[in-house]
PDB file of C-alpha atoms and ligand atoms in Angstrom:
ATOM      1  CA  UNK A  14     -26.507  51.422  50.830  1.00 85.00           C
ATOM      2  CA  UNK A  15     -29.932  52.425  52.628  1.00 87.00           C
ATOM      3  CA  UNK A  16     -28.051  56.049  53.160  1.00 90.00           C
ATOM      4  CA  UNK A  17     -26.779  56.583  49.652  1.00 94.00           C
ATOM      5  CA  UNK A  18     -29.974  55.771  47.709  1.00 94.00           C
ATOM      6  CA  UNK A  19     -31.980  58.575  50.526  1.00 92.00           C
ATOM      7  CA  UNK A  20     -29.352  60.699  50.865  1.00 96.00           C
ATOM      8  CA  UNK A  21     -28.479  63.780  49.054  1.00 98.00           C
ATOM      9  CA  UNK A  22     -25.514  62.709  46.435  1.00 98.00           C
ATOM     10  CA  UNK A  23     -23.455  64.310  43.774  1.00 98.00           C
ATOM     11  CA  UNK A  24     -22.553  62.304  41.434  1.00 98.00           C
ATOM     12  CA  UNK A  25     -19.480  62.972  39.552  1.00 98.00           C
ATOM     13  CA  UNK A  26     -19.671  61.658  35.686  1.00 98.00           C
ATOM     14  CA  UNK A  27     -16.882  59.558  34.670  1.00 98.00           C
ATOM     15  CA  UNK A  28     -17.609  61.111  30.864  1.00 98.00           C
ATOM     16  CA  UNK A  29     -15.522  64.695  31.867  1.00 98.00           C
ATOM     17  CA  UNK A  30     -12.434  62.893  33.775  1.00 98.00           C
ATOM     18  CA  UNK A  31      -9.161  62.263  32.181  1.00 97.00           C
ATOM     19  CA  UNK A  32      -9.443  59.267  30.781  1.00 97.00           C
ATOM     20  CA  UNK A  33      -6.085  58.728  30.678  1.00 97.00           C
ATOM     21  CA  UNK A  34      -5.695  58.486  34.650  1.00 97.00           C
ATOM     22  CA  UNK A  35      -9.101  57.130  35.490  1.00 98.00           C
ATOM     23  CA  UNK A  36      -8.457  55.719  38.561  1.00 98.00           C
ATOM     24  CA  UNK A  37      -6.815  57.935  40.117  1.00 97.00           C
ATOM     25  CA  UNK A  38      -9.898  60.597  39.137  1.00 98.00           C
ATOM     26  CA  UNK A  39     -12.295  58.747  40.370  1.00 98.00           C
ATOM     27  CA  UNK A  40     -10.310  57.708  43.541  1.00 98.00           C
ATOM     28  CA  UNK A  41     -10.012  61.998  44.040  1.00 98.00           C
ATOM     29  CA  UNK A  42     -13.681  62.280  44.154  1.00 98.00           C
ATOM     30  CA  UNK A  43     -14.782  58.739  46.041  1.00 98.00           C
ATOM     31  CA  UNK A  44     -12.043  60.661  48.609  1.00 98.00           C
ATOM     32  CA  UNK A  45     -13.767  64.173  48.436  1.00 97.00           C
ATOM     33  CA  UNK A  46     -17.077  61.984  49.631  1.00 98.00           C
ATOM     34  CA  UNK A  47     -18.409  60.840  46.482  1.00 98.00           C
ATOM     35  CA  UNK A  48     -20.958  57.747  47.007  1.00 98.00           C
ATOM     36  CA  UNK A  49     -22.411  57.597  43.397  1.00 98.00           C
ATOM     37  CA  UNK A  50     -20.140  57.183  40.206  1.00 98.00           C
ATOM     38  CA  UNK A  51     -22.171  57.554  37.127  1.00 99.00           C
ATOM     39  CA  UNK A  52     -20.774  56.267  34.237  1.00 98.00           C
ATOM     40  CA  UNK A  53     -22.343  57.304  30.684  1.00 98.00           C
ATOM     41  CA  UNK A  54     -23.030  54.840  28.383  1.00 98.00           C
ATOM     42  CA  UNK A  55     -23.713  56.055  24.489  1.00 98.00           C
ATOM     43  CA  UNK A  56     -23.990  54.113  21.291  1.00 98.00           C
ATOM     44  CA  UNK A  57     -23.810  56.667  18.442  1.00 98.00           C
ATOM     45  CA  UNK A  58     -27.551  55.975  17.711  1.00 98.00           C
ATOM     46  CA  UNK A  59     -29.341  56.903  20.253  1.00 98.00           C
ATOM     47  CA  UNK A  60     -27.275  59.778  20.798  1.00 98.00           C
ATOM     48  CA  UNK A  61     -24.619  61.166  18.274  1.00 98.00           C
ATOM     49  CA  UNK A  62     -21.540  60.550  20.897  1.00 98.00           C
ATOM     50  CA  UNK A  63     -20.280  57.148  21.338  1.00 98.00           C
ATOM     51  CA  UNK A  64     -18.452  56.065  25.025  1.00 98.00           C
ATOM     52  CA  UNK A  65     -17.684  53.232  26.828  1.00 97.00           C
ATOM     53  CA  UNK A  66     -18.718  50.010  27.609  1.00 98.00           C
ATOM     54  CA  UNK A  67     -19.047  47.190  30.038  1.00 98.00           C
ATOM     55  CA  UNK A  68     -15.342  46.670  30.530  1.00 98.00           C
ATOM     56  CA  UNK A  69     -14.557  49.930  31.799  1.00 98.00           C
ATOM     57  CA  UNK A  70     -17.743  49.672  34.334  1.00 98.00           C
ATOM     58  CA  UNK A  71     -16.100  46.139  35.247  1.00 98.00           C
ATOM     59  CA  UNK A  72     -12.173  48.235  35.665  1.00 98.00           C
ATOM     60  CA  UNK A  73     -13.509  50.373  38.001  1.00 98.00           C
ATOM     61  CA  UNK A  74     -16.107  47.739  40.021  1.00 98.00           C
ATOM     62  CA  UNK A  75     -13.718  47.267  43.289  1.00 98.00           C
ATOM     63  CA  UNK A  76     -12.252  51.040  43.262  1.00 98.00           C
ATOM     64  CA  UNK A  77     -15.574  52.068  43.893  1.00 98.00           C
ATOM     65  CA  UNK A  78     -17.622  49.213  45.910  1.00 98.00           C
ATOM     66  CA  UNK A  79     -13.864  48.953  47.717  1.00 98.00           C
ATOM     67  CA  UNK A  80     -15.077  52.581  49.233  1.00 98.00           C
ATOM     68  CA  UNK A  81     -18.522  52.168  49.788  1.00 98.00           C
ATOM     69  CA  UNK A  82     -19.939  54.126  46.432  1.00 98.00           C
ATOM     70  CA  UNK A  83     -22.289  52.685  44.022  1.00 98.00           C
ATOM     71  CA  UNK A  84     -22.160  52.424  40.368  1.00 98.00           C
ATOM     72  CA  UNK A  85     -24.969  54.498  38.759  1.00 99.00           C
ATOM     73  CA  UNK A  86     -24.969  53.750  34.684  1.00 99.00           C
ATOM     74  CA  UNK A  87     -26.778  55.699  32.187  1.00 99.00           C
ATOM     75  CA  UNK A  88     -27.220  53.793  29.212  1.00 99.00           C
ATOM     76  CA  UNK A  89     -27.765  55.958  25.742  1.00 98.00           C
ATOM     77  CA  UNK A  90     -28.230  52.940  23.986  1.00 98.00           C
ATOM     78  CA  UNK A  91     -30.815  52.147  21.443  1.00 98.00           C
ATOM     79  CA  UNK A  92     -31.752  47.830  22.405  1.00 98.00           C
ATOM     80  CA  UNK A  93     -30.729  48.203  25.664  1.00 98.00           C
ATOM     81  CA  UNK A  94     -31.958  45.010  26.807  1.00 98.00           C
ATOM     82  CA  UNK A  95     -29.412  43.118  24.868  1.00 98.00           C
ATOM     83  CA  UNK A  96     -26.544  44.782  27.550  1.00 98.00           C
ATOM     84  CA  UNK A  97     -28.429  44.992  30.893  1.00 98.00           C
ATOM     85  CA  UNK A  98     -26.845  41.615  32.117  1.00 98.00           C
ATOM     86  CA  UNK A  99     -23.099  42.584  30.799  1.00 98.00           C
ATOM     87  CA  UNK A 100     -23.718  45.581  32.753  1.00 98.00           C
ATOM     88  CA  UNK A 101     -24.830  43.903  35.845  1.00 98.00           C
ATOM     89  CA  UNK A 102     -21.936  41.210  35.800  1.00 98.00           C
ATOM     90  CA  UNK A 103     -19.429  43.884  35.541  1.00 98.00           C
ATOM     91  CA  UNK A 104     -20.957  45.584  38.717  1.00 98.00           C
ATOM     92  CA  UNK A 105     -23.262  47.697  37.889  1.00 98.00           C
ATOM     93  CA  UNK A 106     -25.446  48.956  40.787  1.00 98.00           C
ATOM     94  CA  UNK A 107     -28.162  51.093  38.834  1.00 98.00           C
ATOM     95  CA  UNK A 108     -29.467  50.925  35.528  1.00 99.00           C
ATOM     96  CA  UNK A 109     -30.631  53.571  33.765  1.00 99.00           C
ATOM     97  CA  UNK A 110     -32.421  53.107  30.638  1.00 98.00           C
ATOM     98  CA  UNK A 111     -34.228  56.002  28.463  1.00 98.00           C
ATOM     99  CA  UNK A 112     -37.969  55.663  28.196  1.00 98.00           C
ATOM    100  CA  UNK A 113     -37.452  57.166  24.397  1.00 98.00           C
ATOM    101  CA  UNK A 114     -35.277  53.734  23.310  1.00 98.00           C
ATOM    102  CA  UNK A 115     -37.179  51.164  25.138  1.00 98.00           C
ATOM    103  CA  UNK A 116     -41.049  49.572  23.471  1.00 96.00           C
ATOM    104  CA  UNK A 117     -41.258  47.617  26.216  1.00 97.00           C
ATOM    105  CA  UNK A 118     -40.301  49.515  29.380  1.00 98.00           C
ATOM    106  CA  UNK A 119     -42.078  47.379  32.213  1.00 98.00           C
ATOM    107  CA  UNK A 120     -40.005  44.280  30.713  1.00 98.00           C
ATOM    108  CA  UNK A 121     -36.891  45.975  30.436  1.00 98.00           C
ATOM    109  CA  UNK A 122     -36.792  47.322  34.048  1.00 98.00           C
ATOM    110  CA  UNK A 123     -37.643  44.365  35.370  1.00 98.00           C
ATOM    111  CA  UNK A 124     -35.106  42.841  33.426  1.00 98.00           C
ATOM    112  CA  UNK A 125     -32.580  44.831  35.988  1.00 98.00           C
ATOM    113  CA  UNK A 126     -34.421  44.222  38.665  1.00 98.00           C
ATOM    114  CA  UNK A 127     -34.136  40.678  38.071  1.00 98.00           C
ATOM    115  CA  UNK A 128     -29.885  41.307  37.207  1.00 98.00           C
ATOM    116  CA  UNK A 129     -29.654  42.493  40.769  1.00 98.00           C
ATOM    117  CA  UNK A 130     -29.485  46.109  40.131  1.00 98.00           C
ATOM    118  CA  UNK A 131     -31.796  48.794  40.578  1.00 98.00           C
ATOM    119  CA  UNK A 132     -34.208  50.113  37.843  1.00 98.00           C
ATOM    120  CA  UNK A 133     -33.952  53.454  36.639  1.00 98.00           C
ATOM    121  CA  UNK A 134     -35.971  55.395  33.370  1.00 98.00           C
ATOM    122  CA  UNK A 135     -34.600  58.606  32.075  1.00 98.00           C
ATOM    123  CA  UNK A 136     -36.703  61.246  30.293  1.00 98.00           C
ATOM    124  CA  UNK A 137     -35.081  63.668  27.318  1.00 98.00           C
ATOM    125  CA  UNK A 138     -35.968  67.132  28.022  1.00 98.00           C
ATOM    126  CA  UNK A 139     -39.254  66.553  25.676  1.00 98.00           C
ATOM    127  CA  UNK A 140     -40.415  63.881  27.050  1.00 98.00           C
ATOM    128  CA  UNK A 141     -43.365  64.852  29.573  1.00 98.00           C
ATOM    129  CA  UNK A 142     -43.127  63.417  33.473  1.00 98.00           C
ATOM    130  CA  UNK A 143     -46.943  61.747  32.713  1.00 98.00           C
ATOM    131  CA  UNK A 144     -45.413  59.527  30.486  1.00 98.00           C
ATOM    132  CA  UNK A 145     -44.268  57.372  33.281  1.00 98.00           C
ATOM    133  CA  UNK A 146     -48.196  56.762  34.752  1.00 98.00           C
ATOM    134  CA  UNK A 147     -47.452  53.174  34.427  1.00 97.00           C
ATOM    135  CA  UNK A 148     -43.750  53.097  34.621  1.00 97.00           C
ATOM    136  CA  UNK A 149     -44.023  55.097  37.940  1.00 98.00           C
ATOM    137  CA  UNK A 150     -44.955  52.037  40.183  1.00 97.00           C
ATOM    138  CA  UNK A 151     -42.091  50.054  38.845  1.00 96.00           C
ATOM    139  CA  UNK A 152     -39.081  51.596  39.016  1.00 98.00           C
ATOM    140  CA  UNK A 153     -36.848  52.752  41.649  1.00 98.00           C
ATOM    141  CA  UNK A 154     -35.249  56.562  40.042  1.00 98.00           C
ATOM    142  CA  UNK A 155     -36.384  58.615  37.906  1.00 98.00           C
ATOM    143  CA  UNK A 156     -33.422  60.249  35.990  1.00 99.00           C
ATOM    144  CA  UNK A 157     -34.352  63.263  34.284  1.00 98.00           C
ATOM    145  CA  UNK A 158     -32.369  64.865  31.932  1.00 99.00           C
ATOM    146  CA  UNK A 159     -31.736  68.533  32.047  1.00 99.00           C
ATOM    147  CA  UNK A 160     -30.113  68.516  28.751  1.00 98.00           C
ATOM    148  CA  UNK A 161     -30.019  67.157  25.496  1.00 98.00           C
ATOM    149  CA  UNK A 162     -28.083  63.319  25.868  1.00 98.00           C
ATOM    150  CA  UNK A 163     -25.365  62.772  24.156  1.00 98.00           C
ATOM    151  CA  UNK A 164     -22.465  65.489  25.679  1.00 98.00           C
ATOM    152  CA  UNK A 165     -20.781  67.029  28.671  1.00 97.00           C
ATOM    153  CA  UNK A 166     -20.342  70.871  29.605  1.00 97.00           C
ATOM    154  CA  UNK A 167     -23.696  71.419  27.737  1.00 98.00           C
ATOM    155  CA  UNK A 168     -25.964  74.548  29.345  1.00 98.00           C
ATOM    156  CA  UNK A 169     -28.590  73.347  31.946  1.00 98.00           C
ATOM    157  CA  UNK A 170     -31.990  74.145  30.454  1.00 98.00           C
ATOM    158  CA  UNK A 171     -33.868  76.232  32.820  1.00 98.00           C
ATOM    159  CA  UNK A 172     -37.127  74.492  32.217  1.00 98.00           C
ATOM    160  CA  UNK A 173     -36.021  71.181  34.112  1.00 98.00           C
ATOM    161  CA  UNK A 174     -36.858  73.138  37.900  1.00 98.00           C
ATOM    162  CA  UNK A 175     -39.759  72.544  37.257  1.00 98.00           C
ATOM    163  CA  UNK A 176     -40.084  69.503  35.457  1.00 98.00           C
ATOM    164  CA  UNK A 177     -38.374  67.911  38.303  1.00 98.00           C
ATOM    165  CA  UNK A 178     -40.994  69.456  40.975  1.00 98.00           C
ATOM    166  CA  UNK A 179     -43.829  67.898  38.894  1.00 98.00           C
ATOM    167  CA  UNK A 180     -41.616  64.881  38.746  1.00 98.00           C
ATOM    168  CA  UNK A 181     -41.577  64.857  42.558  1.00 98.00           C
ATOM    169  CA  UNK A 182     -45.253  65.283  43.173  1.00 98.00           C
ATOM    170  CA  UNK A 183     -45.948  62.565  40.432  1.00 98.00           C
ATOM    171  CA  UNK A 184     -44.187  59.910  41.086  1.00 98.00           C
ATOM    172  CA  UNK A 185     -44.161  57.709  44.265  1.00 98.00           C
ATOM    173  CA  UNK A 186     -42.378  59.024  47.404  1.00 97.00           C
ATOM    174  CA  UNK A 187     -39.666  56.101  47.334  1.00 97.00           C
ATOM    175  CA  UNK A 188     -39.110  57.066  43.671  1.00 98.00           C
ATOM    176  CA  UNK A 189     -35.524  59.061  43.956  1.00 98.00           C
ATOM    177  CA  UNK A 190     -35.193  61.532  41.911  1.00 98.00           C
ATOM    178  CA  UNK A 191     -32.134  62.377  39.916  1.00 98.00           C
ATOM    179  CA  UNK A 192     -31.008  65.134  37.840  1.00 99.00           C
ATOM    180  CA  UNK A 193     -28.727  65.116  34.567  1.00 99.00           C
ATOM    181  CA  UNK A 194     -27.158  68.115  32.793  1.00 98.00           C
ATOM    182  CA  UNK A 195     -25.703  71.559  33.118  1.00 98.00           C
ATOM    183  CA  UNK A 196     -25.379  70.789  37.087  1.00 98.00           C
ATOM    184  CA  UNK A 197     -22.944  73.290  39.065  1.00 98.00           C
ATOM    185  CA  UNK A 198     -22.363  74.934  42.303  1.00 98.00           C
ATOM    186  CA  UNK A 199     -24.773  77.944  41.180  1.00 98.00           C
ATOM    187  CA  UNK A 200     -28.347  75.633  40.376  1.00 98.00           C
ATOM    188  CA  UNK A 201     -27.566  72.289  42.527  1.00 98.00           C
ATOM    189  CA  UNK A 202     -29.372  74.371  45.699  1.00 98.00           C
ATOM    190  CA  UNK A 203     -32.366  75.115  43.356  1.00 98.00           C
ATOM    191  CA  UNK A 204     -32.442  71.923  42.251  1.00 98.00           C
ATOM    192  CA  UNK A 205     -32.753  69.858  45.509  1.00 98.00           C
ATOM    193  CA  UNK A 206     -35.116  72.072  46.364  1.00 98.00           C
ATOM    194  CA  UNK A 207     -37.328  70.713  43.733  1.00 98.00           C
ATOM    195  CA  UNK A 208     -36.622  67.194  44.641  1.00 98.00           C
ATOM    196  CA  UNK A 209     -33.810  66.025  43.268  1.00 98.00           C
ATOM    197  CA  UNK A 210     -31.748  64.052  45.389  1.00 98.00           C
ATOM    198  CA  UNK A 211     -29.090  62.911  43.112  1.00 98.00           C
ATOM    199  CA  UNK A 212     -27.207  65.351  41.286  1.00 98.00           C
ATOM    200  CA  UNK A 213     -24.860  64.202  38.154  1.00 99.00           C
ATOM    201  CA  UNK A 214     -22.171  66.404  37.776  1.00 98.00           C
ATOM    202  CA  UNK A 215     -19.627  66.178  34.756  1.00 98.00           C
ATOM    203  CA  UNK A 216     -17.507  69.097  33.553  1.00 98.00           C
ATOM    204  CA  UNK A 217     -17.947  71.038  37.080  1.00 98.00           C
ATOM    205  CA  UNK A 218     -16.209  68.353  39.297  1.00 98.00           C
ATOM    206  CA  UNK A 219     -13.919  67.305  36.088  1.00 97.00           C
ATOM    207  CA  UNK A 220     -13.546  70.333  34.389  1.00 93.00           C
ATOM    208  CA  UNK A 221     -11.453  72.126  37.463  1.00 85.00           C
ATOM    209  CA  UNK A 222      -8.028  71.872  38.593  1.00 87.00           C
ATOM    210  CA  UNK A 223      -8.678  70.668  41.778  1.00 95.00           C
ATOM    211  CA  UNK A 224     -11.351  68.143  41.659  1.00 97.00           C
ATOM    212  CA  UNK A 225     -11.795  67.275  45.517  1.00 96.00           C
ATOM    213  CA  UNK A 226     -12.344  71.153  45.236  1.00 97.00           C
ATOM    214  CA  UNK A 227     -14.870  71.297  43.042  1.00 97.00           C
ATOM    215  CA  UNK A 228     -16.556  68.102  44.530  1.00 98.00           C
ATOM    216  CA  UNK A 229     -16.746  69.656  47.448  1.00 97.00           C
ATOM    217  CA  UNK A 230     -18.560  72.929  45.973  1.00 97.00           C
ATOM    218  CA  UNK A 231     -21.290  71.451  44.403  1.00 98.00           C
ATOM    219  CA  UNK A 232     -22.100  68.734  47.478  1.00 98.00           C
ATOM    220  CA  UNK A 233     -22.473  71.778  49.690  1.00 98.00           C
ATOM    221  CA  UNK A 234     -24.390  74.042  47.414  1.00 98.00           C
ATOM    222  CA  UNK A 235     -26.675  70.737  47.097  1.00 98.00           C
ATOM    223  CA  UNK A 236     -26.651  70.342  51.087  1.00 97.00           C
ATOM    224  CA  UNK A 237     -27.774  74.075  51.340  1.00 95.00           C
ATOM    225  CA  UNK A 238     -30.789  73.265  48.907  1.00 89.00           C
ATOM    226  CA  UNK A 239     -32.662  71.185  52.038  1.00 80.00           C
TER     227      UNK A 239
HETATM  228  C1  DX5 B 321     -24.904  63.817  29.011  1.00 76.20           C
HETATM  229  C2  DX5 B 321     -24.577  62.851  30.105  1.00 76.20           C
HETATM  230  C3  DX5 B 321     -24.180  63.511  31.367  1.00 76.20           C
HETATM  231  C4  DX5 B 321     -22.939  64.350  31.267  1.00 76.20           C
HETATM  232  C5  DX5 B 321     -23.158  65.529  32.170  1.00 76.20           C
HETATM  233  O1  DX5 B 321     -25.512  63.158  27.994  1.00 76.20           O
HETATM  234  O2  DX5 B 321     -25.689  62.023  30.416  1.00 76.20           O
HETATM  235  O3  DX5 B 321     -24.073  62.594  32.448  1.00 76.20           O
HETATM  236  O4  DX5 B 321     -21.767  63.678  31.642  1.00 76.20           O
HETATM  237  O5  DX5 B 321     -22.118  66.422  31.978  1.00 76.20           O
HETATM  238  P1  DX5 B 321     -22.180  67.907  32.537  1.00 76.20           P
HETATM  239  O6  DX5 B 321     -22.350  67.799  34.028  1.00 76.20           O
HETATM  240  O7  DX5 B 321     -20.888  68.493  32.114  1.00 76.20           O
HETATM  241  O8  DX5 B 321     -23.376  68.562  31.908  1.00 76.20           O
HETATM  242 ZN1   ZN B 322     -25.551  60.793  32.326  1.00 76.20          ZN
END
């Protein structure tokens, strides 16, 4: 576990697979060398797109933890205290909540700290790094988005470099770092070199014929960004 959360990890989004064969997509890329599974979570109010819930996080608990790989899940959702314990119980590993749909932040993260899980605050492409002062020194990631929430195979906005340098010199040094949006073989070099350590990547491991394949392009394209 110590390895994943330090280490340098793609992390293939659930929300570009085939549905229809889930398993068997996310058993391609936990066999290409995926470790972290993130699985996107929207409500159709906090972002326009609505997804999954709980019981597909629970379907796919021992397919992943059977190999090792973590369960990293976004939540989209306005209230999302009212779910961070279903999400927990069906094996949840990370919680991500966004600092826009949450009044009381330290509560909620400690919330899924206190569900077993670890605590993680996403920031919209608006929302300015220095918002988390406080938040900072009680969380464990730092997810920010790199473009608007809500849809896959959406450009990467070129601003987030950046953002996710200031990010790194911001926030405490145990703090990972991960990186949401418009992530491909051509920017995931750039973008550890900034400091992101875990790189979602939808529609360019799902979007491809050969997943394994295209797994395997953007983890090494992140390895060369050291
Ligand atoms: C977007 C989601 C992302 C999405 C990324 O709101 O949070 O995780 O699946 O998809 P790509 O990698 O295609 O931009
Ligand atoms: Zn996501």
């Amino acid at each position: 576990m110590d390895e994943i959360l330090r280490g340098i990890n793609v992390a293939p989004s659930i929300l570009s697979a085939d549905f229809s064969r889930l398993g068997d997509e996310v058993e391609a890329v936990l066999n290409a060398g995926a470790r972290v599974i993130h699985v996107d979570v929207m409500d159709g109010h906090f972002v326009p797109n609505i997804t999954i819930g709980p019981p597909v996080v629970k379907s796919l608990q021992s397919l992943v933890h059977g190999a090792g790989a973590l369960l990293d899940v976004h939540l989209m959702i306005e209230r999302p205290e009212d779910y961070i314990s279903r999400f927990a119980e069906a094996g949840a590993d990370v919680i991500v909540v966004h600092q826009e749909a949450c009044r009381h932040l330290h509560r909620v993260l400690d919330q899924i700290r206190d569900a077993g899980a670890l605590a993680g605050v996403s920031l919209n492409p608006a929302t300015p790094v220095e918002t988390l002062a406080e938040a900072r020194h009680f969380c464990d990631l730092v997810l920010i988005m790199s473009v608007n929430p809500g849809f896959g195979g959406q450009r990467f906005i070129p601003t987030s470099t950046a953002k996710i340098a200031r990010a790194r010199d911001y926030l405490p040094e145990d703090v990972i770092i991960e990186v949401d949006g418009g992530v491909t073989e051509f920017n995931a070099g750039s973008l550890v070199e900034a400091g992101a350590r875990w790189l979602v990547a939808g529609s360019s491991v799902f979007g491809g014929r050969d997943v394994e394949e295209r797994f395997a392009a953007v983890a090494q394209a992140a390895a060369a960004g050291v």
